[in-house]
């Protein structure tokens, strides 16, 4: 047995060693037949495909040992666009003739040991032709190993360096060696490809783990005949497949199939003769890109004279897009862009010179140039702006688009940099910001193309940031951070960290907005290097000394780095002890929202979030909207590989009604790629302060001096920044910030009161009176996304998507104002305005055309063969209106006038095509529908019939389904207009029931609007008449049936008979409801009482008597009986008439009259049809029965007698809380409403439980809904809802805003106040917090209670204005003798003292006593409760946090400067030494408190003390450092208890 194994092994080794590489002997010419085929389409037969075939003879001969010549003989190119496989290839004779000379030029190449080296060719051989030669040389590339027959390596080829698998076999019978080489083109070390428009997308690797949208593979099979000198390739075949689908490929995919056959024919003695031209090195075997980038795949243009062709297309666009957009305008616009890409700078200069003074041509040129995307365009835009030929809006629009579209190479980056630092731009801040942001985006795009991009590109920005920081130039620091954020280069991490707070830098002294911008600048870096950013972001989140907003923004960045389970768990652990509820709420909501994410790239994060959320308390989920929140939601469909995600972040502050910051972001997933599409962020930095700022505040020096002197005594007082913008905002597109703005009071004042705004208003009014005639067109290249890949054949394959749109509008406006407005509009009085009659007539014809293309196929400047999906949308919406406002008569009218409409106001089409065309014969373009109609199809899913087993029986042919055609029409009554929609659809779903096959085919829809049969409608009118003439405008007399009269009773009887007849004829539908049981948790006794109490007595102010709903109803009915129709006693307040005016003058439409009876507080609205025999009416009646009760009745139908709903609203007291109760009762409702209500009621229980409501079955009234809302506080609700068959309840529902309700249940709204006053009051109510002191217990603004051990005779700040204006301060002290509390208020120049003298309260204003009877409010609070209001929360006097309530209270004490102080205070705040030995870190240490402690002045002794626990900072006793330098900013090493002095006695020698 061992002998057999040894023999086999020796035989195997001998065979392997015998395998040798291909060799071509000298003095011989090897002749091969060569055929290359490149075909694209769907693999199923019977559908259309497009492709190219090349046939030729190949002659190979050696020049030297390792240098060879290759020449193509008799080349022939074929095109294909037809139904596969029945239609034949068509020879491209003209193209072959045009390229014959190039194709037959021999090329030279190096070849040794089966490996192709350098390639040489004359300059006359174009890159496209040379790539065809590379396709043949690629077959000869063989890396054969003599010692292995199965192996894998990364092999260089035409498509790059890719993973290649070899299998070598020998056939002893035929003496042939077979080699199989397989390439996985999806796993390449270096892949040759070009991407356009994809720089800002991210590859979603997790999205393509299970399912793929693009699969690429190639298989090479060789048969070689060994010889003494090497091996001869007798036959080589190549099959390469590129399979792509926007969805999962298992649901069907389009395919590009490349096939090559190289078959040995003979050996000739005639050598290949090289060309007489010089042979130049043209690279290696790798594919060389030429003009593919400039050539769009959707059309093939032969550019012979670019300037002339540009002018021709430009004129076509200008002439044909005036009144409305031309159908092919988007395609023509793309053609213009393509021609401009081929033009030189001189060509563009000439065209600009020719048309720059013609406004319409100028606009088209400036719209097209940015989409070109070449460095030439950026240079042109720069030069024209610097020369003063472009206005500022033109320059900004052109430059922003151009910087996003241009190819980002080093030259373009340098060009952008020179523009960014040009002195002209530095004088225009907004423009300078735009260019700088674009510079950062350019670097980001460049680094996508060149992953090893140099960090030196960002050197100037790093220098700007450093210099701006040293000069404290905040705007420059902000701009530099945003540029670094756009670039997203990891080398910027260190410069950014220098501006991050808490990183041992000076960043803490920078404004909060700069700190936030520095953190946000890490986001794009985190996408590339998440492990670098994670520890930085985590450190910021966990640093509790930082501002909460900084920590929450760092939390956003942290979660975008996709943290691991361990990191997420660590964060959750720290959250358990978090003291800041804003941070806790934000982080918890962020983690919880991540648990619901389904996108594949966030799957690991979602799993980590599930673990973390289990470690946290669910109590955090019940926090109200006053706390910061993060919300994430997404939807992802794995089979289709499509998804969308959204994020919203709201960062709140307890002191403001508006959030401090709001950020919203959208993200999209498609075909294995992801992109952050849009992000908008807003920071409200000073809006609330501006709204609450008192107008015309007294800036007297005395007031400011007084209060500042008082506050100066506080140790280490932290003042707010003196300058602050009102708000700031930014916009990001595809992860790149494209614009940001800072809004301050100066900008608003300039916009509102500047002379420019008045001039613009005057100019606009003047233009309106003279008449405006405007034609405007706007083109836009919405998307251009391309991926160009070389194929084995040597031709490029392209996957691309284009979207282009052109909008056009013609507008005519004419205004007549009588009497004419004065020249100075601001001098116009209200009386003059009331006498003005304004008439306006406007006609507009907006239209838009959109073209969208998706292409897969061959795209070169010579030939195109591709399958294409083409979609078109075109809409036209003409309109003409006339408006009149006669202010004196109170008449306002709007008329819609007839206008000429096109045949189709909207048309949409989508079709899939196979296209083949070449540049030499453009008229012979072949276009075939991908899905032919009514043809025989086979349900074969294999690549082609050639691969099928011939012995397998063919499936029965299946006839394609007939096209779907449908026309739907709808006539609109009264206005006699008919609208129709024509739909046509034909797809390939008969082959496979998958999404892709439903899409391919032909689909179209067209909408038409035309006059219907009947009298012509002249116009549609909407008229409003206000005032005493309202009754005159009624077109039909209003009358209501009185049920008490005999005529009314007869009418109602007849109506009832008609309705009963209709009910009998109505079809009866029965629903069988299965018995379902529901269980709910039992409520507490208090809640059960609250929910099940049916009779809720609403006690009203001034009366304890309960008013039943029955008495309310009777009161309402009494009012109705007294006056059924208010029009009989009072005139209408206003009348609204909507009608169609027809040529036959027949009345059609509706009128609405509103009546108000002030004595009875009753309002009545009556809407009725104005048609002659139509008695339909809607009657709404409402009565204010008391200050707490409103009852309304809405009835409609014939004479308002068919249906009715009664609503009762009641406000008062429920228990001890103000409450509101609403009741809806009905007798009869339309069947449509009741059916929908029944369906909706089935979902109420589940929805209620999800919303946190308690649910129970109950036998409530079947025709009544009751809602009771009680307000335990102004920011929370208790709710009870009773509907038929169930009762819902929930208590303590948090509200995002404060409800302006009084304790008696009435709303605190005064209609006589001006709007600004009401807004200010509302903001006060919404942001007011209350601070109170009862005996020795203080309740702070954030509702925290603690015992206040007040020092004797020392003033303590109870409340004060935290704004820089320092408008007021409230001081409190305990008197030494009586130990009563004294209150002192400093407000402007007023000094108010409140104190108790015996049992009486005393008030002094500026040292003068004021009698209680003279005060406007005669109920001053005593010591049992002083209540003071402020809009900002209390901050600790030193500006730092403390954990001890006594230390907190004492930090606000105003210390004495000496014991001779007039205030009689004998204490000061100081750092104290810990009076005991401490061993810290193994060494003896001395410790001093980092929080100030109250101590008696020198020369004084304490007579009363109180314990206080404070933090200490320690140093070795051997240290010579001065511990007291900056002690209050030191870290806490330990916490110990010491004594604080609260009463002192001083000797006479006290200084």
mmCIF file of C-alpha atoms in Angstrom, residues 42 55 79 81 161 297 332 447 475 505 552 567-568 736 741 841 930 1027 1239 1321 1334 1358 1471:
data_model
loop_
_atom_site.group_PDB
_atom_site.id
_atom_site.type_symbol
_atom_site.label_atom_id
_atom_site.label_comp_id
_atom_site.label_asym_id
_atom_site.label_seq_id
_atom_site.Cartn_x
_atom_site.Cartn_y
_atom_site.Cartn_z
ATOM 1 C CA UNK A 42 -32.109 40.449 -18.099
ATOM 2 C CA UNK A 55 -14.364 39.706 -34.315
ATOM 3 C CA UNK A 79 -24.019 46.129 -32.482
ATOM 4 C CA UNK A 81 -30.268 45.821 -29.697
ATOM 5 C CA UNK A 161 -5.494 43.357 -8.518
ATOM 6 C CA UNK A 297 -24.560 57.391 -21.201
ATOM 7 C CA UNK A 332 -31.416 69.228 -23.827
ATOM 8 C CA UNK A 447 -9.809 61.850 0.480
ATOM 9 C CA UNK A 475 -16.532 83.769 14.506
ATOM 10 C CA UNK A 505 -7.365 73.082 27.649
ATOM 11 C CA UNK A 552 -25.716 65.791 25.311
ATOM 12 C CA UNK A 567 -19.049 50.786 26.166
ATOM 13 C CA UNK A 568 -22.843 51.069 26.119
ATOM 14 C CA UNK A 736 -21.592 68.324 4.475
ATOM 15 C CA UNK A 741 -26.236 81.672 9.894
ATOM 16 C CA UNK A 841 -55.513 90.518 -11.623
ATOM 17 C CA UNK A 930 -37.152 45.622 -23.069
ATOM 18 C CA UNK A 1027 -70.124 95.121 8.352
ATOM 19 C CA UNK A 1239 -64.063 50.302 12.880
ATOM 20 C CA UNK A 1321 -47.116 87.073 29.570
ATOM 21 C CA UNK A 1334 -41.598 78.722 55.039
ATOM 22 C CA UNK A 1358 -32.830 84.706 47.826
ATOM 23 C CA UNK A 1471 -11.607 78.098 52.458
#
